[in-house]
XYZ file of N, CA and C in Angstrom:
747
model
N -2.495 -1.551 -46.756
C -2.647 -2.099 -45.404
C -4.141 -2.209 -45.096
N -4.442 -3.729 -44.669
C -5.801 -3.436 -44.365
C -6.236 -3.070 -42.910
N -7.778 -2.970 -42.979
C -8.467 -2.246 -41.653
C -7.751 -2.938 -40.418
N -7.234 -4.634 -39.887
C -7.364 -4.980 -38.971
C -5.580 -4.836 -38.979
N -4.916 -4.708 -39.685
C -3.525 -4.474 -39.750
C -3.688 -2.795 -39.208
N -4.089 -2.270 -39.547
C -4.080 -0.987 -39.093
C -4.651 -0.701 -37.632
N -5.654 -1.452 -37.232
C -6.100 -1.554 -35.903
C -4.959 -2.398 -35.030
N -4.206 -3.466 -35.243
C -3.316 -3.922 -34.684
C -2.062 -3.003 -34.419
N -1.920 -2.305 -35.375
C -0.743 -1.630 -35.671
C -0.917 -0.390 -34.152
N -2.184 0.179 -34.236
C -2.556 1.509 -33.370
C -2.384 0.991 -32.178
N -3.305 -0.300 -31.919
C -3.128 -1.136 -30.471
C -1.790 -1.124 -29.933
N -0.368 -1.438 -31.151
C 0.900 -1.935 -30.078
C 1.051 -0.473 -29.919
N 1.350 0.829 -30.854
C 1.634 1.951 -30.704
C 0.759 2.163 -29.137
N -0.338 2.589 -28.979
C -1.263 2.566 -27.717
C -0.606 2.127 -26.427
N -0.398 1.038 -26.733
C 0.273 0.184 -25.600
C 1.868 0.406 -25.245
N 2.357 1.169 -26.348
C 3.416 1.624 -26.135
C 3.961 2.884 -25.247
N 2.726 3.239 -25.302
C 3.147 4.796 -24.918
C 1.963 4.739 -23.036
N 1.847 3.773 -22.781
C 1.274 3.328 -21.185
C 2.559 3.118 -20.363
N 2.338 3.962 -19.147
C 2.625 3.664 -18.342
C 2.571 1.878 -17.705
N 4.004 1.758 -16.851
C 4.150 0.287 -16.292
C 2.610 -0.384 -15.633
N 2.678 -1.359 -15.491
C 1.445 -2.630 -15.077
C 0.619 -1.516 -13.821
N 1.344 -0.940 -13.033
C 0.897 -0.565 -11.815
C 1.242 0.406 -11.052
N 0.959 0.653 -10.183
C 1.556 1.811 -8.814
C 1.256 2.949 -9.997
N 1.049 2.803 -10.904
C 1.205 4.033 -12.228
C 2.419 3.884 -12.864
N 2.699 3.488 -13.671
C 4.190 3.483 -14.344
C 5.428 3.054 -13.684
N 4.819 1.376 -12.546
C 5.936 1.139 -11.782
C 6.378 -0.375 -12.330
N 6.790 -1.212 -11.994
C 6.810 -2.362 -12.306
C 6.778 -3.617 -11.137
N 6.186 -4.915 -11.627
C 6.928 -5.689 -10.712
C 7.967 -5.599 -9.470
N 7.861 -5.542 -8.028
C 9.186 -6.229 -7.099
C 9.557 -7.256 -7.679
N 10.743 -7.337 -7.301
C 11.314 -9.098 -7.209
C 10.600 -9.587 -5.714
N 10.081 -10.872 -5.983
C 9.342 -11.690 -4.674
C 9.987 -11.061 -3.298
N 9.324 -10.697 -2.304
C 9.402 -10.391 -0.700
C 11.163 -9.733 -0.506
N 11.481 -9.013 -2.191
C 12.810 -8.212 -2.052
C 12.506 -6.541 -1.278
N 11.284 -6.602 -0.444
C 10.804 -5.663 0.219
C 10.086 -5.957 1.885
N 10.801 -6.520 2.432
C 10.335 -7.511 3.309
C 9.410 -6.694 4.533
N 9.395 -5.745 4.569
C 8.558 -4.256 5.244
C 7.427 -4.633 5.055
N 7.002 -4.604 3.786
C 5.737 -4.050 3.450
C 4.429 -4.994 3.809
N 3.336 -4.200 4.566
C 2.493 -5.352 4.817
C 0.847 -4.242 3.969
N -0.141 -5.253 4.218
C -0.938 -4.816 3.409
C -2.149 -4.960 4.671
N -3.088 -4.109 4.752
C -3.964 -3.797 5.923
C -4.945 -4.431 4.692
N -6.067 -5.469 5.262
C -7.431 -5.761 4.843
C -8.319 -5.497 5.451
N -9.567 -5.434 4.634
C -11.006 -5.832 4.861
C -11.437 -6.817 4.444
N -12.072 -7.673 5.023
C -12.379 -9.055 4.173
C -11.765 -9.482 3.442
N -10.447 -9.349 3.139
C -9.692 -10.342 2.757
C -9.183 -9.313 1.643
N -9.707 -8.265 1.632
C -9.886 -7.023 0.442
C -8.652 -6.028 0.686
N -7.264 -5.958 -0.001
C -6.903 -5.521 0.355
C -7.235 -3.399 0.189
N -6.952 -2.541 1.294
C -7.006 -1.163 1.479
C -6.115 0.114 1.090
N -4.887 -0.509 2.148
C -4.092 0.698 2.168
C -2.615 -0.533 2.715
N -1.733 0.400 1.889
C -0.154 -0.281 2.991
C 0.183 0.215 3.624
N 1.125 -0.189 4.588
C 1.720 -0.226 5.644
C 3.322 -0.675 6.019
N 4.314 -0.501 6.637
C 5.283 -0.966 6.595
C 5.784 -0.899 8.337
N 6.734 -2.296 8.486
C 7.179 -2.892 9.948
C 8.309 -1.459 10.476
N 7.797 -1.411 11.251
C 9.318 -0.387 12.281
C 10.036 -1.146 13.320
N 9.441 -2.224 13.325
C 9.834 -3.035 14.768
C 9.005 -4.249 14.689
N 9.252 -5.013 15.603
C 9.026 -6.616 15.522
C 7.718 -6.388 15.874
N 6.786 -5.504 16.666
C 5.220 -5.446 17.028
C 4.915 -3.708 16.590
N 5.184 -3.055 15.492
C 4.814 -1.880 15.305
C 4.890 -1.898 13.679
N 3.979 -0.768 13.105
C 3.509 -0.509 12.041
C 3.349 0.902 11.931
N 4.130 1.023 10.610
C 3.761 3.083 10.630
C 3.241 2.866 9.241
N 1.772 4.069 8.768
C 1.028 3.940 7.976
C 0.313 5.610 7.720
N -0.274 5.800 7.083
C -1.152 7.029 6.998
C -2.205 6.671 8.117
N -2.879 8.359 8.607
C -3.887 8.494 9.378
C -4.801 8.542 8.796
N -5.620 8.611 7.426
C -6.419 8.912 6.158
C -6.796 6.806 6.456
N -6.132 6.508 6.470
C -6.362 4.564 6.361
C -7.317 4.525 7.133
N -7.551 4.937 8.123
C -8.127 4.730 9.968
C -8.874 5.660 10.102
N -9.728 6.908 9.031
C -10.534 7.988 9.771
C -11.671 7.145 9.531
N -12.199 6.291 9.198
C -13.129 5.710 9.513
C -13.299 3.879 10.760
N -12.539 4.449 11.397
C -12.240 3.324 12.162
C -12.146 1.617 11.795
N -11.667 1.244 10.551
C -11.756 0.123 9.941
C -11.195 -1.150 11.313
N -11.635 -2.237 10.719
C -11.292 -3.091 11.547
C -10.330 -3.975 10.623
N -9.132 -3.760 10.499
C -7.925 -4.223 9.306
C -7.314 -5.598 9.806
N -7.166 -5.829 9.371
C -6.310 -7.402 9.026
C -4.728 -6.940 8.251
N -4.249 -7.416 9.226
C -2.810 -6.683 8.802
C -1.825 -8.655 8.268
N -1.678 -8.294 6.995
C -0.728 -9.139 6.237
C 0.812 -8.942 5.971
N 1.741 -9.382 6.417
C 3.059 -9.286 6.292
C 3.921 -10.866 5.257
N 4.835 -10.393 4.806
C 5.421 -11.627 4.114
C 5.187 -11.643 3.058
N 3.765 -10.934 2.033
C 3.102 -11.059 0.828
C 4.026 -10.526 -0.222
N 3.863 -11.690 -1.328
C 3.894 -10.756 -2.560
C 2.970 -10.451 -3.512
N 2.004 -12.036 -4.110
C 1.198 -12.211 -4.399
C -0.141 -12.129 -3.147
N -1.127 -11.320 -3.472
C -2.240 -10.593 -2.507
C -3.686 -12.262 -2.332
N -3.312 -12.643 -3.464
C -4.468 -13.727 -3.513
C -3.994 -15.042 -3.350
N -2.366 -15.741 -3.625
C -2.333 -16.497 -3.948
C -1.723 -17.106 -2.449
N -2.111 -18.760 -1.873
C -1.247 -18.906 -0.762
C 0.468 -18.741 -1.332
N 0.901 -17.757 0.020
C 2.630 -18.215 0.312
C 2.606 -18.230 1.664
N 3.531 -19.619 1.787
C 4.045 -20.113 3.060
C 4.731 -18.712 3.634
N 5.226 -17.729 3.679
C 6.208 -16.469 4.190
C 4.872 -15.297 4.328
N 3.470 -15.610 4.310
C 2.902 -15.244 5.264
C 2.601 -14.882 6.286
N 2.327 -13.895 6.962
C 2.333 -14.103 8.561
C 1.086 -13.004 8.633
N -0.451 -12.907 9.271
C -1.560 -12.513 9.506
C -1.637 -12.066 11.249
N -2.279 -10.765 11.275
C -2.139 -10.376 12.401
C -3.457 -9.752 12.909
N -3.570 -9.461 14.072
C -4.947 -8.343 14.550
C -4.413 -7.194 15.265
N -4.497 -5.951 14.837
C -4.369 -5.013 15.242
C -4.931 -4.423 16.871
N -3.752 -4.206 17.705
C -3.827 -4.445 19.352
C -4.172 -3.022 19.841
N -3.592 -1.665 18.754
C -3.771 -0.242 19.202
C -3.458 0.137 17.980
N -3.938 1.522 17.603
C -4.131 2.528 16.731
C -3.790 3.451 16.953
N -2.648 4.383 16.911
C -2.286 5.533 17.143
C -2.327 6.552 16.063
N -3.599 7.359 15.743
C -3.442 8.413 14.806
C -3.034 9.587 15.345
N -1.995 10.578 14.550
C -1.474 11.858 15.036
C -2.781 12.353 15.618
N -2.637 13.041 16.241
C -3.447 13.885 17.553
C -3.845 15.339 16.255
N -2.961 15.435 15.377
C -3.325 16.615 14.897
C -3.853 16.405 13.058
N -3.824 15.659 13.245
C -4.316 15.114 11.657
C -5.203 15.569 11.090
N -4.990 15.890 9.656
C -6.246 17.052 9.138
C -6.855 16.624 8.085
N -8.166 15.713 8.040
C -9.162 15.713 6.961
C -9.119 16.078 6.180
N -8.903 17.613 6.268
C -8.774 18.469 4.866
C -8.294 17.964 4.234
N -6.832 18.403 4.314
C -5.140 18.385 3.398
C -4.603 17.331 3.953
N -5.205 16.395 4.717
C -3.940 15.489 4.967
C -2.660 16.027 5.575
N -2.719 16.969 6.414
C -1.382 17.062 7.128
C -1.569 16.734 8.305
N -0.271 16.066 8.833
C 0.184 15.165 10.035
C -0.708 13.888 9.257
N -0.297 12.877 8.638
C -0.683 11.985 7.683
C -0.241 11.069 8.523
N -0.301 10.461 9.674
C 1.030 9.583 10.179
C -0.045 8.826 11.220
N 0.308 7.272 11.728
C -0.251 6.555 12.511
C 0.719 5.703 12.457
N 1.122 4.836 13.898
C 1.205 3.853 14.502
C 0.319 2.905 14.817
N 0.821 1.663 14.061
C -0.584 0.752 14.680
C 0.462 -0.552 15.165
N -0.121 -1.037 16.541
C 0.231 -2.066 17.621
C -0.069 -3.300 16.939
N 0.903 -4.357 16.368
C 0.245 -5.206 16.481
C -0.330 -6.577 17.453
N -0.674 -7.543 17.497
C -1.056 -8.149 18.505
C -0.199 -8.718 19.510
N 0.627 -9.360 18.688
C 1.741 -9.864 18.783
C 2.983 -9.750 18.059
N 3.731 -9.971 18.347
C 4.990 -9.518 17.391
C 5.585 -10.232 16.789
N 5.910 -10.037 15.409
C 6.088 -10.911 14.081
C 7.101 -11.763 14.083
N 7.476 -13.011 13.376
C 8.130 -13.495 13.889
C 9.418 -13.366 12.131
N 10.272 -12.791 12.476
C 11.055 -12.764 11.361
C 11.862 -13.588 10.262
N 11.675 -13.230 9.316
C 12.282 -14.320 8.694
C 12.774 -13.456 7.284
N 13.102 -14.283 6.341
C 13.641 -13.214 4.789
C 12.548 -12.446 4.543
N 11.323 -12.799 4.590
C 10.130 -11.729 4.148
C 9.505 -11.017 4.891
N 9.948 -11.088 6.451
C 9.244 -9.808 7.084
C 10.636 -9.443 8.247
N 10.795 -8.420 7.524
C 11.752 -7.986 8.505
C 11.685 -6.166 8.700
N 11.814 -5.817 9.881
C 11.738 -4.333 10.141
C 12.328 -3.390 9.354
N 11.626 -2.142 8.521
C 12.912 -0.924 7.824
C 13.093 -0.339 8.701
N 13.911 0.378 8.683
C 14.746 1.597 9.222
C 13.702 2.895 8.801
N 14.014 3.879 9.657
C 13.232 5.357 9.139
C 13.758 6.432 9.952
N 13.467 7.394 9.211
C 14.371 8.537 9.235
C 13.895 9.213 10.576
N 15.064 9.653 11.599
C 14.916 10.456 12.875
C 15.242 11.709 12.391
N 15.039 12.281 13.515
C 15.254 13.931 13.504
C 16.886 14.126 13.184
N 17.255 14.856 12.641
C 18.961 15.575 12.427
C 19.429 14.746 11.121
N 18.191 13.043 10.855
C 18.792 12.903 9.814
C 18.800 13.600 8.359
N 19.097 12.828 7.270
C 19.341 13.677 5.994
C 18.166 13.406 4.928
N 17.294 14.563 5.183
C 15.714 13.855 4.097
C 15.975 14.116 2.712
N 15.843 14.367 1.551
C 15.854 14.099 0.177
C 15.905 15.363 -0.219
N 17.167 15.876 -0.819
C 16.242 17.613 -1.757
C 16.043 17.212 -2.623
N 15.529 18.675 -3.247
C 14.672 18.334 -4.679
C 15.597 17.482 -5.650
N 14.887 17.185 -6.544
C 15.668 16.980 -8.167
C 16.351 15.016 -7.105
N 16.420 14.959 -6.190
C 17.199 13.524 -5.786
C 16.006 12.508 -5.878
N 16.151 11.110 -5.928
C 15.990 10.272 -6.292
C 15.296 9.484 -4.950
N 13.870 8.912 -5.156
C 13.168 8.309 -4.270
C 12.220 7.030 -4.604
N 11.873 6.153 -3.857
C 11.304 5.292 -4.379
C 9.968 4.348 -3.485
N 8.671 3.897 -4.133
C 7.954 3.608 -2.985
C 7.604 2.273 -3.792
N 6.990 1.385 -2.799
C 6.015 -0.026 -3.301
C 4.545 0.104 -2.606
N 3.953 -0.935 -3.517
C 2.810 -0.882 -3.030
C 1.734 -1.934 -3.724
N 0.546 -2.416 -3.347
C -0.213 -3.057 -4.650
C -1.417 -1.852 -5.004
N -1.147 -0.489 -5.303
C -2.090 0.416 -5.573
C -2.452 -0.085 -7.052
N -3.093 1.309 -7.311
C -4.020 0.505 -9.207
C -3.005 1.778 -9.858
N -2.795 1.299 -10.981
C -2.581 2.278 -12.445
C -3.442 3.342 -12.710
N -2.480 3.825 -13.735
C -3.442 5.050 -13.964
C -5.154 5.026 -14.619
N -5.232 3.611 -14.926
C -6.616 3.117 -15.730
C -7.261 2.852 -14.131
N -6.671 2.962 -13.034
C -7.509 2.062 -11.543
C -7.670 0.742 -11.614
N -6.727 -0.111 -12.052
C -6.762 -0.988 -12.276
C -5.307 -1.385 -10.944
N -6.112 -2.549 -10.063
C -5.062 -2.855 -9.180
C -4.243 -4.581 -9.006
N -3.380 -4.508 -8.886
C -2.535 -5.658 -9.284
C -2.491 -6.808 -7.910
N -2.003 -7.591 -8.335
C -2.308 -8.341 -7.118
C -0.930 -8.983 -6.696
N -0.101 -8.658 -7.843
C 1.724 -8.661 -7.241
C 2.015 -7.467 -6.443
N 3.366 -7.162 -5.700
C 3.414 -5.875 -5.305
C 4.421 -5.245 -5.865
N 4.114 -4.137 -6.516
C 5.102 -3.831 -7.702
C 5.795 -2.007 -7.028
N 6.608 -1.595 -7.726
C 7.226 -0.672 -6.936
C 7.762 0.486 -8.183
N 7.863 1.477 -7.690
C 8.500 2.810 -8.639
C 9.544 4.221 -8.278
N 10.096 4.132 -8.908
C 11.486 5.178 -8.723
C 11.054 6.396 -9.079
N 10.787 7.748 -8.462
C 10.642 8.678 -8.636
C 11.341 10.005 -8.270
N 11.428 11.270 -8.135
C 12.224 12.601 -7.997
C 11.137 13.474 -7.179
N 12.320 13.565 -6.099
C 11.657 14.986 -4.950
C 11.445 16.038 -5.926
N 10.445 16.838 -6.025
C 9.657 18.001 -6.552
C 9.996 19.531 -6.248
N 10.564 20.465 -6.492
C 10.345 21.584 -5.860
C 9.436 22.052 -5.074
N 10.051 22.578 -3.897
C 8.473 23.228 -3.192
C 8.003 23.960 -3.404
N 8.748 25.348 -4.509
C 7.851 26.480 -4.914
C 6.786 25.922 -5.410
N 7.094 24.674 -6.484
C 5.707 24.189 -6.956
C 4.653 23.681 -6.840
N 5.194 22.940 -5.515
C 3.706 22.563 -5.389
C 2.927 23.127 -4.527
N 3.587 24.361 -4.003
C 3.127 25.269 -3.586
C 2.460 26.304 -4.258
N 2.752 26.204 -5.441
C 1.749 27.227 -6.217
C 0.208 26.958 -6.687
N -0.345 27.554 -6.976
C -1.752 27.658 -6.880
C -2.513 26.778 -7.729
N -1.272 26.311 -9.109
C -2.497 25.105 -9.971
C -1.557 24.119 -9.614
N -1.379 23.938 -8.677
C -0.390 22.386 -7.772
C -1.538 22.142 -7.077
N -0.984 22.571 -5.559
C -1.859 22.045 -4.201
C -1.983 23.393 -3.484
N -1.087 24.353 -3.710
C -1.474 25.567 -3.021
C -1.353 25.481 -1.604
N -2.266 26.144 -0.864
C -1.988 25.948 0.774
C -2.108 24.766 1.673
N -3.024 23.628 0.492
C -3.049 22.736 1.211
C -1.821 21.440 1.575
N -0.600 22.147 0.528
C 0.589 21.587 0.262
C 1.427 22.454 2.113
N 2.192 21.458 3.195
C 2.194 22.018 4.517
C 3.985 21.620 4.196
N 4.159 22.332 5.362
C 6.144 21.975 5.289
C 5.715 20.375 5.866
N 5.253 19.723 6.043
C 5.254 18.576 6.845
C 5.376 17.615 5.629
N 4.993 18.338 4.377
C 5.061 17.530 3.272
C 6.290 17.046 2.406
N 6.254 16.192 1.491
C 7.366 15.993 0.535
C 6.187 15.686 -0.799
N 7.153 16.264 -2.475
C 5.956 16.370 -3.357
C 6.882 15.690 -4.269
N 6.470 14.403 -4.684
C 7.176 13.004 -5.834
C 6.863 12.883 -6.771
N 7.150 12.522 -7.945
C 6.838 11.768 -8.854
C 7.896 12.465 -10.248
N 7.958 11.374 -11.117
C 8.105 11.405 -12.671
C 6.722 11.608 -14.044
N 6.935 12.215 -14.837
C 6.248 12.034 -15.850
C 5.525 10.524 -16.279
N 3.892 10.920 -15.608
C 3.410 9.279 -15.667
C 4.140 7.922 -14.741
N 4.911 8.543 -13.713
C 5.317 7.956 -13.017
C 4.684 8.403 -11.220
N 3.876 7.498 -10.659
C 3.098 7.941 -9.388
C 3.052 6.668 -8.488
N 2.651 7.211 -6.594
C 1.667 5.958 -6.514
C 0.780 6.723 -6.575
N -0.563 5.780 -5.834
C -1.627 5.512 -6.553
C -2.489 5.059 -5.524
N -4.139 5.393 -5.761
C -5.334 4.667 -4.632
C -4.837 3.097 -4.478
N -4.663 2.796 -3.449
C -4.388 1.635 -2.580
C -3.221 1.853 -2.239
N -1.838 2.487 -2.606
C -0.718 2.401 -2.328
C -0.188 3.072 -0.789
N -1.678 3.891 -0.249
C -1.342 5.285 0.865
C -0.673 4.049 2.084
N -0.462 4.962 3.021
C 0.559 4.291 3.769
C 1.334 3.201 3.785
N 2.062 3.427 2.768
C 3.377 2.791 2.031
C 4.299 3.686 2.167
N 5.833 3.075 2.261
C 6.887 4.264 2.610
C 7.472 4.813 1.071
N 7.907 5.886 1.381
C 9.006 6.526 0.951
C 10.301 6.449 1.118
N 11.367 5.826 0.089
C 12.785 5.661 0.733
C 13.511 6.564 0.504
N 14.971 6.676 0.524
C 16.026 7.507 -0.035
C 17.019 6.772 0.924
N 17.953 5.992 0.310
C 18.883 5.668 0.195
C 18.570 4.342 1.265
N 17.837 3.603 1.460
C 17.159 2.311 1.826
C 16.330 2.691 3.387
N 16.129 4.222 3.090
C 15.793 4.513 4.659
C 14.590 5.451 4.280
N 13.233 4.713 5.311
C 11.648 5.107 5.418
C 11.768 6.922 5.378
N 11.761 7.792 4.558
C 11.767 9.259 4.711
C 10.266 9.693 4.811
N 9.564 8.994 4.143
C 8.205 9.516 3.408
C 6.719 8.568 4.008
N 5.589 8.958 4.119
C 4.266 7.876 4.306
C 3.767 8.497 3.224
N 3.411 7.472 1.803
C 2.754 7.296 0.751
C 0.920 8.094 1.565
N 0.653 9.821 0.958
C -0.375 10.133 1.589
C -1.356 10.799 0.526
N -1.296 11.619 -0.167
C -2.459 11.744 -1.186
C -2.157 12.103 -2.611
N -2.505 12.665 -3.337
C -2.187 13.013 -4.641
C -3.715 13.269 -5.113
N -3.168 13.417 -6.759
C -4.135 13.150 -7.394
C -5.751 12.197 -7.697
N -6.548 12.782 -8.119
C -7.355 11.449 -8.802
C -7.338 10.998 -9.717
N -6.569 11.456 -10.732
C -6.116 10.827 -11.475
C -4.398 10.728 -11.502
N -3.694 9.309 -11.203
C -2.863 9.415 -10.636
C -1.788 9.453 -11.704
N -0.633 10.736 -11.485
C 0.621 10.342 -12.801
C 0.354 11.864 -13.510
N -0.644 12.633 -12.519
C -1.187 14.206 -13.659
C -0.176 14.715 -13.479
N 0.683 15.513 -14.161
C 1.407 16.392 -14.600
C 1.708 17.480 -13.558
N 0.343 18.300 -12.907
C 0.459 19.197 -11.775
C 0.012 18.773 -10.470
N -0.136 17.216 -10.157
C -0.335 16.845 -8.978
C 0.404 15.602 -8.804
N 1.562 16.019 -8.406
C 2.528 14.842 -8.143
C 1.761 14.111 -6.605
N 2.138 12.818 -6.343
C 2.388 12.406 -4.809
C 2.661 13.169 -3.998
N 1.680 13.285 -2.844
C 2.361 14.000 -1.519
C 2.336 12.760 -0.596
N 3.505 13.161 0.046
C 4.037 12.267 1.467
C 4.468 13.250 2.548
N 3.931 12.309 3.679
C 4.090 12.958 4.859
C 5.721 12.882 5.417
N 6.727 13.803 6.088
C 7.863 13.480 6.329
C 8.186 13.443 7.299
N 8.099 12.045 7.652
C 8.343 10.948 9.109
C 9.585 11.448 10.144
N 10.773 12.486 9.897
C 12.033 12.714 10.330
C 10.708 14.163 11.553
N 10.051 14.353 11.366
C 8.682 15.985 11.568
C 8.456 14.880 13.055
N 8.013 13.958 12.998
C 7.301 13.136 13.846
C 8.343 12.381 15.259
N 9.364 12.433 14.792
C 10.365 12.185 15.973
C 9.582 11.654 17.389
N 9.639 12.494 18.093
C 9.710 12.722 19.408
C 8.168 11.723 19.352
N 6.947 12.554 18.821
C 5.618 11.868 19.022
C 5.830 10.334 18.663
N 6.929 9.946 17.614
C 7.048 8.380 17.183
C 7.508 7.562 18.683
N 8.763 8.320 19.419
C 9.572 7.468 20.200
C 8.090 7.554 21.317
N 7.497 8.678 21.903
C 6.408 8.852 23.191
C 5.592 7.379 22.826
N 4.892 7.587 21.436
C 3.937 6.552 21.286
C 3.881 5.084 21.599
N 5.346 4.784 20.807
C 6.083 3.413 21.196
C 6.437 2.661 22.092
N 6.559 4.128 23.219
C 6.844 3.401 24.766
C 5.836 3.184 25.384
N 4.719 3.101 25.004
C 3.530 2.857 25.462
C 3.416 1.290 25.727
């Protein structure tokens, strides 16, 4: 076998053993088969996601907004660069970050943001559902799933919006000391599969279980898909009462 047969040969092996295109080991959506999800910009650049609760509301991480960005909120997208008519572009009217939100650790991870006007619905933007108080959030070892256009485990970010199936975590663990330790709060939920994560750009993106918002996509790793630092998400069912106060505003 010669040298470049042998270099070809290592390349497909290599490539074999990578995680999916994106989110970290997620794949492709099918086109606007996620009709929630909107994507907050800067210059046209996309940041962080976001997903619809209502025809003029947006729930997202508070980590998106500690630097007071001035976002451009995109709904309808699948492709991030390319025109689609199922577009719809907005300006953000109010900002509601939890009152108790912590820099540190990211606990109380949660914001409401107003949009200007209220979206006008169609197959690609339509409101999810999310979990209230008394409902039923995820135990361990069960089955969860988020989207997003975050980057892979190389930081490499996609410009489709691709999505990944992952497993609630025990809490002893990630409560233990080479996890997250104290900075891991009951407010949390701890995700992922082997090389399976999201990922920088993906944060305030939801968490489902059983087609219903449980989770806000909130920190993890830096290197995303590590072994002892699964996904943490904030758990939206905690926020009740402060969700309905905010809204009636």
């Amino acid at each position: 076998m010669d040298c470049l047969t042998v270099i070809f040969a290592s390349a497909i092996l290599f490539a074999s053993l990578l995680p999916g295109d994106c989110i970290t080991g997620g794949k492709e959506a099918a086109p606007h088969s996620r009709p929630y999800m909107a994507s907050l910009q800067l210059q046209g650049k996309h940041e962080c996601g976001a997903f619809l609760i209502s025809s003029q509301w947006l729930m997202t991480a508070a980590h998106c907004f500690k630097d007071n960005p001035a976002f451009k909120v995109v709904l309808g997208a699948h492709s991030l660069s390319q025109p689609e008519d199922s577009k719809q572009t907005f300006d953000i009217a109010a900002v509601y970050n939890h009152p108790d939100f912590n820099k540190e650790n990211y606990d109380n991870d949660i914001t409401l943001v107003k949009l200007n006007q209220p979206v006008t619905e169609t197959y690609a933007v339509k409101p999810l559902k999310f979990q209230r108080a008394g409902g039923i959030d995820p135990e361990e070892g069960e089955t969860v799933d988020s989207a997003g256009w975050g980057s892979n485990f190389l930081g490499t970010r996609p410009d489709k919006l691709h999505e990944v199936t992952v497993a609630v975590i025990e809490r002893y663990l990630c409560e233990r000391s080479d996890y997250y330790g104290p900075a891991f709060t009951s407010n949390m939920i701890c995700a992922a599969k082997p090389k399976m994560d999201t990922c920088d750009g993906d944060s305030g993106g939801p968490l489902l279980y059983n087609g219903i918002a449980v989770g806000i996509t909130s920190n993890g790793a830096k290197r995303c898909g590590a072994r002892k630092k699964p996904g943490l998400y904030t758990i939206i069912s905690h926020y009740d009462s402060w969700i309905t106060r905010t809204m009636a505003q």
